[in-house]
Each structure stands twice: as structure tokens, then as C-alpha cells.
Short mmCIF file of C-alpha atoms and ligand atoms in Angstrom, two decimals:
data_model
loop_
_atom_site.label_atom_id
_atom_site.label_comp_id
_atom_site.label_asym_id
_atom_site.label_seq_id
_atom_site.Cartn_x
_atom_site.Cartn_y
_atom_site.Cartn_z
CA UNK A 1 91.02 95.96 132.69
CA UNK A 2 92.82 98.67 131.28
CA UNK A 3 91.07 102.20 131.25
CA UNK A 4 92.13 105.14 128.61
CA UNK A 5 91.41 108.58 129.41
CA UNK A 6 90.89 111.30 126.82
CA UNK A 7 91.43 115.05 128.50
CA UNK A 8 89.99 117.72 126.25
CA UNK A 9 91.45 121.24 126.07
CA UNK A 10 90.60 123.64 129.41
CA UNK A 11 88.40 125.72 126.66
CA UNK A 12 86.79 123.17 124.87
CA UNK A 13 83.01 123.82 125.07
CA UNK A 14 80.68 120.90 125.31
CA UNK A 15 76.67 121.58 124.45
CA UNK A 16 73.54 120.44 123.10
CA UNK A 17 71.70 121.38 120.17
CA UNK A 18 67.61 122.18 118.91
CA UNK A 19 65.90 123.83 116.31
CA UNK A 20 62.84 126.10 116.71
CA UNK A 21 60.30 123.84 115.01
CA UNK A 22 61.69 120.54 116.34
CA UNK A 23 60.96 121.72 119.46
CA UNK A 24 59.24 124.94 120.34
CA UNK A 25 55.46 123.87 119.04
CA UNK A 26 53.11 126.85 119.67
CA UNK A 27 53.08 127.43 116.22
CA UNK A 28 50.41 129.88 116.21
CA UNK A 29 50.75 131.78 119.40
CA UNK A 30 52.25 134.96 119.70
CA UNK A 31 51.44 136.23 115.87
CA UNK A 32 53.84 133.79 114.57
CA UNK A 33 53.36 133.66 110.59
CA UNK A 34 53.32 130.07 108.68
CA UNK A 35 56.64 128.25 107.64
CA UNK A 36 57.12 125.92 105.01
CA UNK A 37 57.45 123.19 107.31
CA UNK A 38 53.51 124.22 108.78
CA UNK A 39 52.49 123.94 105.32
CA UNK A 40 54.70 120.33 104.37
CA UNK A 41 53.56 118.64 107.47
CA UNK A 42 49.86 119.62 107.25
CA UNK A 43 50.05 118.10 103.72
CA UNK A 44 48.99 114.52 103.49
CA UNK A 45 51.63 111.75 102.61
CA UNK A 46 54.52 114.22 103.29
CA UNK A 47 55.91 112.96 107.38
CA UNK A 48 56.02 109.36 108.18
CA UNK A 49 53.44 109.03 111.12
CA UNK A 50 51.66 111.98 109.75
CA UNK A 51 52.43 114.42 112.74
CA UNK A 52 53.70 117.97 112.22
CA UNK A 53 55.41 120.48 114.96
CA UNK A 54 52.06 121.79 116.38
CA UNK A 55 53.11 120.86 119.79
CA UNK A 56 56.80 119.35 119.50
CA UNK A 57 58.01 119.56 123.10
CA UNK A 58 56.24 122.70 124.26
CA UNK A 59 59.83 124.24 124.60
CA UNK A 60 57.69 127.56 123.44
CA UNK A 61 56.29 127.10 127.03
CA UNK A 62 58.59 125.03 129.02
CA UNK A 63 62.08 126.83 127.94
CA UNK A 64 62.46 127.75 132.33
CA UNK A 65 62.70 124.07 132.82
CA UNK A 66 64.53 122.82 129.72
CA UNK A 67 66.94 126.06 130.56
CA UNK A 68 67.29 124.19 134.40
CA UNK A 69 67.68 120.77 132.79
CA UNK A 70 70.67 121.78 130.91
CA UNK A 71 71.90 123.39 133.79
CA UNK A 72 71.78 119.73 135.85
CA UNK A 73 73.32 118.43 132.64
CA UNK A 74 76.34 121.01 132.96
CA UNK A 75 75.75 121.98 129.19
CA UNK A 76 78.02 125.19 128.65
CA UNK A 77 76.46 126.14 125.71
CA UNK A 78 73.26 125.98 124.05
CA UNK A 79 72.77 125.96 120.05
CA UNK A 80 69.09 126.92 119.19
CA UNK A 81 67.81 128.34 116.33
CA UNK A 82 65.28 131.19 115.58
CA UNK A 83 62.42 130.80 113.24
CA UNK A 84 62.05 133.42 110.98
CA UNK A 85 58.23 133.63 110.82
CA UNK A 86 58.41 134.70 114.70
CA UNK A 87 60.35 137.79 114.10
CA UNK A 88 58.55 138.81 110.56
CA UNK A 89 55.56 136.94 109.90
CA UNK A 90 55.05 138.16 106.18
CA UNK A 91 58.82 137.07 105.72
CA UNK A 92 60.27 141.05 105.43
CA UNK A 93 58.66 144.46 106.60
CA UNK A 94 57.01 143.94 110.01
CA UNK A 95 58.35 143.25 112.69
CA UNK A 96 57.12 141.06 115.31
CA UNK A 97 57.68 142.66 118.77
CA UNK A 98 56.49 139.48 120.71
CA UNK A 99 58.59 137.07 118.83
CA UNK A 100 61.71 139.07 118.94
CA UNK A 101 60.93 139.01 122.88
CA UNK A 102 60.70 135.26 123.40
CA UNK A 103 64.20 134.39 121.59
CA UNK A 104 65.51 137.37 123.94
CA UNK A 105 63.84 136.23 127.18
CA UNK A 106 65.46 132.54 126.25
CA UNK A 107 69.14 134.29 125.49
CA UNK A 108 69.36 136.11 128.90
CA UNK A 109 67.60 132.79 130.95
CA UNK A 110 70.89 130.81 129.57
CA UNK A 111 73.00 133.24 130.00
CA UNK A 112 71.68 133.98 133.33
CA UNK A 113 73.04 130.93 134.71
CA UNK A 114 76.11 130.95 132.41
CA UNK A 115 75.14 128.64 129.25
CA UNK A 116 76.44 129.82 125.95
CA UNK A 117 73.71 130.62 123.43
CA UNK A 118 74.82 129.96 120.03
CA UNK A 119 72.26 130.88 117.55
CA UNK A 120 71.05 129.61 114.20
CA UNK A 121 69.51 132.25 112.18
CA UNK A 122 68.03 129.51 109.72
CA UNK A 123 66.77 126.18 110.74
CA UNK A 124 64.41 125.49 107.47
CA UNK A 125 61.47 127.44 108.70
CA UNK A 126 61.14 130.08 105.47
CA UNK A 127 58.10 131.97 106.23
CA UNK A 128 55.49 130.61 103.58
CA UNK A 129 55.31 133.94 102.53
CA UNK A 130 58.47 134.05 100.85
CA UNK A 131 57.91 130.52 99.59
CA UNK A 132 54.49 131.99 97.73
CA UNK A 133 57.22 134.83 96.05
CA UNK A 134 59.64 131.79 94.85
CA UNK A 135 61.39 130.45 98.02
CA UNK A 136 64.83 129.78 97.97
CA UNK A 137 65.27 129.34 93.73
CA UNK A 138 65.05 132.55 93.97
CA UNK A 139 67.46 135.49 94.88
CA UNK A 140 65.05 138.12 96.52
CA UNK A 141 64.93 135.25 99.50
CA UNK A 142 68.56 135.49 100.11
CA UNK A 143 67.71 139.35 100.07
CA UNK A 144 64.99 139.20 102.43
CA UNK A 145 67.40 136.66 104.95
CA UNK A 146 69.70 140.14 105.14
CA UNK A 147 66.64 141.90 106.61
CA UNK A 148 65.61 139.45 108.47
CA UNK A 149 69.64 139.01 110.22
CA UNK A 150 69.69 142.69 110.60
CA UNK A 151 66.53 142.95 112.93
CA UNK A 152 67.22 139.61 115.02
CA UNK A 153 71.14 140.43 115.35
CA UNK A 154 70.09 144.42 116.69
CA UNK A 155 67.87 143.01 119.06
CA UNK A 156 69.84 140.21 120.51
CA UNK A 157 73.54 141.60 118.86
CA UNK A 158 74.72 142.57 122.45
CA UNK A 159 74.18 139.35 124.15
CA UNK A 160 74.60 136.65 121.26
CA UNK A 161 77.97 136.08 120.31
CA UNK A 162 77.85 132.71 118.34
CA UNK A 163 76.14 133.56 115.08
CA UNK A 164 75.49 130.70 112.62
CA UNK A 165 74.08 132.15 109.43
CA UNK A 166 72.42 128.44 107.92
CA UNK A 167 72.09 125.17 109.14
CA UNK A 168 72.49 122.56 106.28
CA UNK A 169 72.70 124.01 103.21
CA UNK A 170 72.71 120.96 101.71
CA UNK A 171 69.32 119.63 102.93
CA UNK A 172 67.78 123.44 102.28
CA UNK A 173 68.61 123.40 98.87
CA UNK A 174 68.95 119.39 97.69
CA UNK A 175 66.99 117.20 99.91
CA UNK A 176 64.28 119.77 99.50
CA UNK A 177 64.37 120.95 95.74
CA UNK A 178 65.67 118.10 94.21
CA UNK A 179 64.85 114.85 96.09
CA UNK A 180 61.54 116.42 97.56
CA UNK A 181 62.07 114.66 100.74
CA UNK A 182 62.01 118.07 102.93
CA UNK A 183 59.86 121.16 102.71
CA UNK A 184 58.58 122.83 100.42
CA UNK A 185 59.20 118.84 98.48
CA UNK A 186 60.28 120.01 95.28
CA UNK A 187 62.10 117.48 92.85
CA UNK A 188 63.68 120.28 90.19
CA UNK A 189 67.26 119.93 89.70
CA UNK A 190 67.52 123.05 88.31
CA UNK A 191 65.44 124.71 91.24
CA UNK A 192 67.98 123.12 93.42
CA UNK A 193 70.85 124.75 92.28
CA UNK A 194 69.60 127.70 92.14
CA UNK A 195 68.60 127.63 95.70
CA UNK A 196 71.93 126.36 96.77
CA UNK A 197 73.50 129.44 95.45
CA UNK A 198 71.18 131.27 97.21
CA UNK A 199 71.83 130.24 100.63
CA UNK A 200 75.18 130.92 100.46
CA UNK A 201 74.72 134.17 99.17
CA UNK A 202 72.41 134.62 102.25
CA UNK A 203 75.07 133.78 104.27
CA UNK A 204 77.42 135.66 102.85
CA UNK A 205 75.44 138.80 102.91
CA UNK A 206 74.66 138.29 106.40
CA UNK A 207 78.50 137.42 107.35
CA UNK A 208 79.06 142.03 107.97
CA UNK A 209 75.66 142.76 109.22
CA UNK A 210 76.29 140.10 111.95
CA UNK A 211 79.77 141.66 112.51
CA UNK A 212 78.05 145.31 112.22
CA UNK A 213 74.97 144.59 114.66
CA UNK A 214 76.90 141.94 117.26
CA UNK A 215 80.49 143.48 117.82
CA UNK A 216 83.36 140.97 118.47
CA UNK A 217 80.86 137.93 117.68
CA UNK A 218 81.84 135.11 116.13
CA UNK A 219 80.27 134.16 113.09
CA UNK A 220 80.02 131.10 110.80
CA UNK A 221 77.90 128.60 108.74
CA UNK A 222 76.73 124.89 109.28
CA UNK A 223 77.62 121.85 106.66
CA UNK A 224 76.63 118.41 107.22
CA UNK A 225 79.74 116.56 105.73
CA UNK A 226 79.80 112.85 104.58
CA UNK A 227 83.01 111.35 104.21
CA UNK A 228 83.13 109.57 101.16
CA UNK A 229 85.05 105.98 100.21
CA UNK A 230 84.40 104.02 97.19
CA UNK A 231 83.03 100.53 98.08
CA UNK A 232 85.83 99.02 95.52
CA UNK A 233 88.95 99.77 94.06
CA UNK A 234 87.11 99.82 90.46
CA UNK A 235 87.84 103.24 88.82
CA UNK A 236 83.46 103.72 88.67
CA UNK A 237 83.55 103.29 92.60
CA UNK A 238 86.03 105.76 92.70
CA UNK A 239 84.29 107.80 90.11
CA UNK A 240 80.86 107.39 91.49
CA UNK A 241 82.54 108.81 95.18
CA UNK A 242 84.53 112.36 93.83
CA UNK A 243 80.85 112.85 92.33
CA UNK A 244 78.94 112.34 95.68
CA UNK A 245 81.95 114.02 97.57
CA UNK A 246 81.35 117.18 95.04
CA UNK A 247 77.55 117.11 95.55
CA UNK A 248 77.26 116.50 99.07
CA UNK A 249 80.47 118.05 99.79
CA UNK A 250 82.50 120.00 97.75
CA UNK A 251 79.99 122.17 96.26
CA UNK A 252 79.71 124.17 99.32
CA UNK A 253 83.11 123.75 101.00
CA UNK A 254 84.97 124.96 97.64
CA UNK A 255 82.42 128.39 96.89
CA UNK A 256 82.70 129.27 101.02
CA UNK A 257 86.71 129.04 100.66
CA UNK A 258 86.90 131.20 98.04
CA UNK A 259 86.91 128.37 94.80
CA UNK A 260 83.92 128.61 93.41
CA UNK A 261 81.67 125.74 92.05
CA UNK A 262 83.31 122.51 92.05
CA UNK A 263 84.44 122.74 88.08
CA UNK A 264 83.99 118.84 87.81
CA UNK A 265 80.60 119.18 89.05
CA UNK A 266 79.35 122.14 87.22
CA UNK A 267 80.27 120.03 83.83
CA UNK A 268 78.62 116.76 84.88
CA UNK A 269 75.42 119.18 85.32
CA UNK A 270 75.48 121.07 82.13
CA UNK A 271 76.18 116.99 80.63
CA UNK A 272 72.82 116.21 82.50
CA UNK A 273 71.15 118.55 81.47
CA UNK A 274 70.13 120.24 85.30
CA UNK A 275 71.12 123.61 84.28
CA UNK A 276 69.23 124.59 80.62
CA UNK A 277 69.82 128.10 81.40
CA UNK A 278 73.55 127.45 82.86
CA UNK A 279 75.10 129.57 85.17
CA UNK A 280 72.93 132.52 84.64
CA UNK A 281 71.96 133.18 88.58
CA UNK A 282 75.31 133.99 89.31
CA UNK A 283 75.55 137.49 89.06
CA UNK A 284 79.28 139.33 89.08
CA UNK A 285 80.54 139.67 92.59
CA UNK A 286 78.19 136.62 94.15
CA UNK A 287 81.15 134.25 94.75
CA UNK A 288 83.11 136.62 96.80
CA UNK A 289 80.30 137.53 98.74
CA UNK A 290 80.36 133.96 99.87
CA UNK A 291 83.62 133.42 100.23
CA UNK A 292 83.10 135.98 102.77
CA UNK A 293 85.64 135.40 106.16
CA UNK A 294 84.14 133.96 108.48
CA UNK A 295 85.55 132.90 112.32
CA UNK A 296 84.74 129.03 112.25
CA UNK A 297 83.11 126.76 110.39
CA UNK A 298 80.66 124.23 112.06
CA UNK A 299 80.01 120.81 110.88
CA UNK A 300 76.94 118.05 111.45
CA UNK A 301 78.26 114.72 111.16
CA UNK A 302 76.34 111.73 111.44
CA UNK A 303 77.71 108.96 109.10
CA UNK A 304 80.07 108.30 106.47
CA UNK A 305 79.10 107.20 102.65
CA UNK A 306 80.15 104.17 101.16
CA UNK A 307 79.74 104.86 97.38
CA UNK A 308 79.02 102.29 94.92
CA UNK A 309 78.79 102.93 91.15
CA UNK A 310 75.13 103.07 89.68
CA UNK A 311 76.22 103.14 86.27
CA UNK A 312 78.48 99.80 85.53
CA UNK A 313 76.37 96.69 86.41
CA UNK A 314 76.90 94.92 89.05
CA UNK A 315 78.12 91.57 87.49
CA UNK A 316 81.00 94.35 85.69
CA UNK A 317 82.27 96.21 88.63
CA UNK A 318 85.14 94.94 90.87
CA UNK A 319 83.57 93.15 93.89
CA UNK A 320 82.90 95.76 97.32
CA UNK A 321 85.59 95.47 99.55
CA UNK A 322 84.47 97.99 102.22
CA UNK A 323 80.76 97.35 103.59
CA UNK A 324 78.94 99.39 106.36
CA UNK A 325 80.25 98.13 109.60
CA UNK A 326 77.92 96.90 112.62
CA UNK A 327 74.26 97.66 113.66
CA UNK A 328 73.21 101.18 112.08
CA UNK A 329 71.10 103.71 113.62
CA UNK A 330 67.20 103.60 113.53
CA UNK A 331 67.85 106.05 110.85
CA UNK A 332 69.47 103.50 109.25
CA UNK A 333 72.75 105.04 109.44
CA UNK A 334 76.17 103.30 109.96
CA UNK A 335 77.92 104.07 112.89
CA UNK A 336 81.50 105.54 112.07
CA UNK A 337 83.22 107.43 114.70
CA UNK A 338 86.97 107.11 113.05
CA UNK A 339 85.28 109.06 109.51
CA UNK A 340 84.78 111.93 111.45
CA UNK A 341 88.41 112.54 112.40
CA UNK A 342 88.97 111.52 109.33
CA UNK A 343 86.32 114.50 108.36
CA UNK A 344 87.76 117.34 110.41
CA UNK A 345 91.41 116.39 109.49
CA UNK A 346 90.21 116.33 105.82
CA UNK A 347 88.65 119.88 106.02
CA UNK A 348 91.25 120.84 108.49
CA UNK A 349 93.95 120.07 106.25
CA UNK A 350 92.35 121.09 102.60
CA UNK A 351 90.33 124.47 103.61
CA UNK A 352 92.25 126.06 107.01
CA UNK A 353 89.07 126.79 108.55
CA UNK A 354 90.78 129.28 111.43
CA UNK A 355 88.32 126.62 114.07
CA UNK A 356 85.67 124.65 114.37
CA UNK A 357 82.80 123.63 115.81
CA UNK A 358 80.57 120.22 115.68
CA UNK A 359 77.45 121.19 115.97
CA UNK A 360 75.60 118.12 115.75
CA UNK A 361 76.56 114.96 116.71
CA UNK A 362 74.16 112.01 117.53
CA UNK A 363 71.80 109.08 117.30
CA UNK A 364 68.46 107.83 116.93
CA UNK A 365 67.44 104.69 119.05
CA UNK A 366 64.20 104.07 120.76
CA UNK A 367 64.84 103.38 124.00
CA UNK A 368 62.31 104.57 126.38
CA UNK A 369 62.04 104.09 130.60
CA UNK A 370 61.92 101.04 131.95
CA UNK A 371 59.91 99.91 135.07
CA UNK A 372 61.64 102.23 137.13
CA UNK A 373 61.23 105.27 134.76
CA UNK A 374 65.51 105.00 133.67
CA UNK A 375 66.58 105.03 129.92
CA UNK A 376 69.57 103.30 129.45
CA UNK A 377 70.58 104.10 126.20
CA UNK A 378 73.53 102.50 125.79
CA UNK A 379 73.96 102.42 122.60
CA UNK A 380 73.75 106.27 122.42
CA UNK A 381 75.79 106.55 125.05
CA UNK A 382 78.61 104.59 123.48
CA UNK A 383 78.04 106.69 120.06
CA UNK A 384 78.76 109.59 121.85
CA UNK A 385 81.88 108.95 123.73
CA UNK A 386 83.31 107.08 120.11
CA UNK A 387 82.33 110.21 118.26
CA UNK A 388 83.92 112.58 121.49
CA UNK A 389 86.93 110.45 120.99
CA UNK A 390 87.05 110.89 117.43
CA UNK A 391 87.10 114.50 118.26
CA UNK A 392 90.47 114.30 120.64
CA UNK A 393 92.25 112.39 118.15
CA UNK A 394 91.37 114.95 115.25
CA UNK A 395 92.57 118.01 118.11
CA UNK A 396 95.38 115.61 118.96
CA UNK A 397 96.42 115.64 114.81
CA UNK A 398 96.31 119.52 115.00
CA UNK A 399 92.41 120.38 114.51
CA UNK A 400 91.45 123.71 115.91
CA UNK A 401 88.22 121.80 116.83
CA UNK A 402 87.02 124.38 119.32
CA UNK A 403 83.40 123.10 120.51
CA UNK A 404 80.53 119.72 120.62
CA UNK A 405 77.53 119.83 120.56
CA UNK A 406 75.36 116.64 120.76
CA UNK A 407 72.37 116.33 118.52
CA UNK A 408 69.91 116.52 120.44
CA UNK A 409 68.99 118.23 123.92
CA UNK A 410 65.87 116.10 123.81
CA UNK A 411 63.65 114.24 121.76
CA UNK A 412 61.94 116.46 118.90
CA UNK A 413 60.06 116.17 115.63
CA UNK A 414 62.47 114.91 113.26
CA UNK A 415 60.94 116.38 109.98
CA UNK A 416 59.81 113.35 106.98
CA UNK A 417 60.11 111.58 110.04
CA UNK A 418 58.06 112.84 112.38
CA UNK A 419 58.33 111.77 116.15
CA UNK A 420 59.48 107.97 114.87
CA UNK A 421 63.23 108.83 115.31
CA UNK A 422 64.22 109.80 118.81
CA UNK A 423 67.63 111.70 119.02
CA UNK A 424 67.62 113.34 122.34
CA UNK A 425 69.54 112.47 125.50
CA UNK A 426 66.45 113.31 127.57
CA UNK A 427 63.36 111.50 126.89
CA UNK A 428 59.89 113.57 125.89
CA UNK A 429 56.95 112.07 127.06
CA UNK A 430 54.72 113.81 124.02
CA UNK A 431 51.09 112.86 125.74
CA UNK A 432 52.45 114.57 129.31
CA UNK A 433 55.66 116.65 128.24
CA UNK A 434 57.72 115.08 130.47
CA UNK A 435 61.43 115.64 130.28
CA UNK A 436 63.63 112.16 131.71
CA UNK A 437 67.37 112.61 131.58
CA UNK A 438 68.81 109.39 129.39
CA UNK A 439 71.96 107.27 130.75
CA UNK A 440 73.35 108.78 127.76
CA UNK A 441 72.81 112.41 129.03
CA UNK A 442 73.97 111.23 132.71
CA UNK A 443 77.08 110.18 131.13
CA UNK A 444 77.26 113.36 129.13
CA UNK A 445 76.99 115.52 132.37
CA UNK A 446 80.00 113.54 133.94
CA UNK A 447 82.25 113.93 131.00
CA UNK A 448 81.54 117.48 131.23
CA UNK A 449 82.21 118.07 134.91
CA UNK A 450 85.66 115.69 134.32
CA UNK A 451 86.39 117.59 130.90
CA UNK A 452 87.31 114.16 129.47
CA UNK A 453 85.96 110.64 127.86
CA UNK A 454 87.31 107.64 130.04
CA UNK A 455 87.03 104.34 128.15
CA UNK A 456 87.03 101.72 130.18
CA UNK A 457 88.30 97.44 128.61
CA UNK A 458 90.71 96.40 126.42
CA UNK A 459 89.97 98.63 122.94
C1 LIG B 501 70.26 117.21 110.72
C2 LIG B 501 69.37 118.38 111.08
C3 LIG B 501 68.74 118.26 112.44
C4 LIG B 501 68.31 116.86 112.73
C5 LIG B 501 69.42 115.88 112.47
C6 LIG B 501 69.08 114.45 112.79
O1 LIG B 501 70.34 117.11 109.33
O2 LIG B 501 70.11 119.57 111.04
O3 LIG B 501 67.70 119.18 112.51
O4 LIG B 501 67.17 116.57 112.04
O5 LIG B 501 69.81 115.96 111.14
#
């Protein structure tokens, strides 16, 4: 049996990765206000098994023992993100004293026994305050997200030096504006736009406060990235993947590097009719405001996109020559480690990010303990290490690919989906809260300690 070993740079960093209403429950304790995502998942119809993040894993509570867990795990860092309606309730003006004190009691546990905090200032949480004033269509939210970064980064500015300004952009503005999937379930094309521009303005805006309030942080945003191929050499199938690359892709890469919109994109959505009013919310100065320098970009990767032309019939397009490969996800995703060096050396290549980070990384499968209370989750375990291996080969091509983080520390409420999908390598027990380290997260540990991936057989 042959055995190939995959040694990762002495200062790579290898983590795990939450959100604050994935995981924290205790959603009214502590004069937290209401989030969007209180509101969505109170409302009937809106998450799968109609749960909501009440409870989630009682990390609000139990962040000692998660903090020791990740310890036994050898995690170096720790991504986490803050909810907003913790640290101003009402969304801007006052300040919440006990919520700014939780996220700094967490910061100094981790970094009391040497884990990295890297922080996410915006993990979909808007206070439902700001959603009542217009939410993110509308520019005064990007406006209150300054004030917001400016009280969280003074308080926690000397000890947090991993800013990320906003996870998913993507998801914030589309999969919640325009396919209504996520809070607050809007299906507005126009509204959608408009909020995209938004969040990158936040970002933007927040990009010198961060710098001002944390000196020598580093500071970035999060995309989730989908490598595109067309699923036949037809020129629709290619046609049909530049215009999911642009939406899902392009249309935030090109503004953040300085490029603005994606021009072919903008004209399909003037065509279509999404913007009646056109370009009117960008106001002189916005785009290099969010082209804004930033020290890394971090990506979410989960699987690539095979795209197939919706507009030529079937029986008139060339017949698919690449189809989804093996047994997807419970999320019904394909597994495809080799797009996501294909990813970073894409965005490596075509934007010079100065590093990055993957931020999440992961699976959903079920498996829960057996007889002897193990999870051997070896199908998570083996997306993992492909993934981690995708990673060496992309540093190995020249990526500054600095950090991973695996998606998820633990089993969490995964929004529309509720607690159906399980992502975490450690198993929550929801009825008793108990925390079980998966195979997968085992395996993790021991890649840490070794600072390499060993694969053992003939591959
Ligand atoms: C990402 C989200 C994260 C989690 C994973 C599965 O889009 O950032 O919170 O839900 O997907």
C-alpha cells in the first residue's frame, strides 16, 4: 500500500468555524434585541422541521466547555461571529453593556489557552429593527453596520486581530431578497441588488474603522464561490455558466477588486427588467469605497456548479458531457475537492488577493453514535482530508492560502433547514446538549498535531 503525505506550511493555521445564531441560542437573555432570523423562523412554513435558534447548542451557556473541546481538538483558531442585536438591540444608538461582555469574555477564554479568534462582524442576524426601517435594500443599513463595527471593534479592537466584515454576501443579499429562501424571504430582484450593493458598501466602510479601532489587524470579507463548468460544449451551456459565474461570482469579486459591476451582468439585468430605476443607488464614490484594500480575502466553498442552459430545449442543446460525480451531500451537494484548487488558483490568479483564508469547508451527513456512543463519519472525514488536499495542491501552484477552517465546530441550526442537516465534527445531542467528538474531528485533531494530511492506498 502506498501512503502520500501532504506537509502544510509551519504557519498554516487550521480551525473551526460557527455563527452566533447557529449556535449560541439564548436568544432572549441578556437584553438581546430580535434578528431577522427570530422573526423568519418563528414564521410558519419558513424552516424545514419548523425549529428556530431558541436553544441551538446552548454555546450562549456552554462556551467554557466548547472553548476546552477545541482545545482537545488542537483547533488554533476559532472563527465565530457576533450578532448584532447583542451589542445594539434597536440596531444603532444603545449600546448593550452585557452583550458586548459575553463576545469579550469568549475572546480572552480562547485566547487564554492560545486559540485564534477570528471574528465575523455579520453572520445574517440584522436586528429586526433595522429590517422594520428597510433592511439591507436600503443604504442607511450599511450606515448603521459602521456604527455598529465601531463599538464592537473598540471594545474587543485590542485583542481581535482577524476581522471579517460579512459572511456571504451572496446569500445576504440573493438567497434572501430574491429567491426568498433566507431571512427576511423576500423574492424582489430589484430589492436584491440593491442590498448587494449595500453590503459591500458596509464592508467597505467598515474596512478603516477596523484598521482605526484594532491596530495591525487583519481585515477582510467572506464569499462563498462556486466554480462554474458548462455541462456541454454547446455555446448556451457555456452561455448559461459566464451568467451564473457573474451572479454567483463575479458580481462581488469584480466591485471588491476595484472593477465594478460585472458590465455583462448589469446589461442582462436592465434586458430583464430587475433594475426599473437602473443604477440609481450607486452614489459617486461607492465603488471605491468597496474596492477598499483589504489584507485577505476568505472564501466558503462547498461545491462546484455544473450549468446547464434553461433557455434552448433540451431535445436542441448538445448532449451533457460533464455530470455531478458520486454520492452528494445530504444537502444534496456534489462532492468536488479538485474545483476548489481549481477555485483558489482561479481567484489567485485573476484578482491577487495578497492571502487567503477558507473559512468554511464541510459536509452534512447524519451519522450519529453507535452502540458504543462513537460517530464514525467517514464520509466527512474523507471530505475533509480531499478538500485539505485540494488546499496543498492550490499552495503547492503558488496560492498564498494562509488558513482552514472546517465548517462546522459542531452541529448547529442550519437556517431553511433547521437541525435536519448536521455539519459539525462533534455531535450535539439537542434534548441533553451533549457535545461527542466525530471520527472526523479525531482525525482533524491528528492532522493538526502532524501539520499534514497522510493518504493512505493506491490514489
Ligand atoms: C454557509 C453559511 C454557514 C452554513 C454553511 C453550511 O453558506 O455561511 O452558516 O450554513 O453554509
Amino acid at each position: 500500500m502506498t501512503s502520500a503525505r501532504f506537509q502544510f506550511p509551519d504557519n498554516f493555521i487550521w480551525g473551526s468555524a460557527t455563527s452566533a445564531y447557529q449556535v449560541e441560542g439564548a436568544t432572549n437573555e441578556d437584553g438581546r434585541g430580535e434578528s431577522i432570523w427570530d422573526r423568519f423562523s418563528h414564521a410558519p412554513g419558513k424552516i424545514e422541521d419548523a425549529s428556530n435558534g431558541d436553544a441551538a447548542c446552548d454555546h450562549y451557556h456552554r462556551w467554557r466547555g466548547d472553548i476546552a473541546l477545541m482545545k482537545q481538538l488542537n483547533l488554533q483558531a476559532y472563527r465565530f461571529s457576533i450578532a448584532w442585536p447583542r451589542i445594539l438591540p434597536e440596531g444603532r444608538g444603545r449600546v448593550n453593556q452585557a452583550g458586548v461582555d459575553f463576545y469579550r469574555r469568549l475572546v480572552d477564554g480562547l485566547l487564554e489557552v492560545n486559540i485564534t479568534p477570528f471574528a465575523t462582524l455579520y453572520h445574517w442576524d440584522l436586528p429586526q429593527a433595522l429590517q422594520d426601517r428597510g433592511g439591507w435594500p436600503a443604504r442607511a443599513t450599511a450606515e448603521a453596520f459602521v456604527e455598529y463595527t465601531d463599538v464592537i471593534s473598540r471594545a474587543l479592537g485590542d485583542r481581535v486581530k482577524h476581522w471579517m466584515t460579512i459572511n456571504e454576501p451572496w446569500c445576504v443579499s440573493f438567497l434572501s431578497h430574491q429567491k426568498g429562501e433566507h431571512a427576511p424571504g423576500w423574492r424582489d430582484w430589484a430589492a436584491a441588488i440593491r442590498a448587494a450593493h449595500h453590503t459591500l458598501l458596509a464592508h467597505g466602510w467598515a474596512v478603516p474603522v477596523l484598521r482605526q479601532n484594532s491596530p495591525g489587524a487583519e481585515v477582510g470579507i467572506v464569499l462563498n464561490q462556486e466554480p462554474v463548468i458548462p455541462a456541454s460544449p454547446s455555446a448556451a451551456d457555456y452561455q448559461a455558466a459566464r451568467e451564473h459565474d457573474g451572479y454567483f461570482n463575479r458580481w462581488f469579486l469584480d466591485p471588491i477588486y476595484g472593477r465594478g459591476y460585472p458590465a455583462d451582468k448589469v446589461a442582462e439585468y436592465l434586458h430583464l427588467g430587475y433594475l426599473p430605476n437602473g443604477l440609481d443607488f450607486i452614489q459617486p464614490g461607492d465603488l471605491d469605497v468597496i474596492a477598499a484594500h483589504t489584507d485577505f480575502l476568505a472564501l466558503n466553498y462547498y461545491t462546484r456548479k455544473i450549468a446547464r442552459s434553461a433557455v434552448l430545449p433540451e431535445s436542441e442543446n448538445l448532449p451533457a458531457t460533464v455530470q455531478r460525480q458520486g454520492e452528494p451531500t445530504e444537502m444534496d451537494w456534489e462532492v468536488a475537492p479538485d474545483s476548489l484548487r481549481h477555485l483558489l488558483n482561479r481567484i489567485y490568479f485573476d484578482y491577487q488577493p495578497r492571502k487567503l483564508y477558507i473559512t468554511e469547508n464541510g459536509a452534512s451527513y447524519s451519522d450519529g453514535p453507535n452502540r458504543q456512543g462513537e460517530v464514525h463519519d467517514v464520509r466527512r472525514l474523507n471530505y475533509v482530508r480531499d478538500h485539505l488536499i485540494a488546499c496543498h495542491r492550490a499552495i503547492q501552484n503558488g496560492v498564498p492560502l494562509a488558513g482552514y477552517f472546517v465548517w462546522s465546530f459542531m452541529d448547529n441550526f442550519e437556517w431553511a433547514k433547521g437541525y435536519t442537516q448536521r455539519f459539525g465534527i462533534i455531535w450535539v445531542d439537542y434534548e441533553t446538549q451533549r457535545r461527542i467528538p466525530k471520527q472526523s474531528a479525531l482525525w482533524f485533531r491528528d492532522a493538526i498535531a502532524a501539520n499534514a494530511v497522510t493518504l493512505d492506498g493506491d490514489r
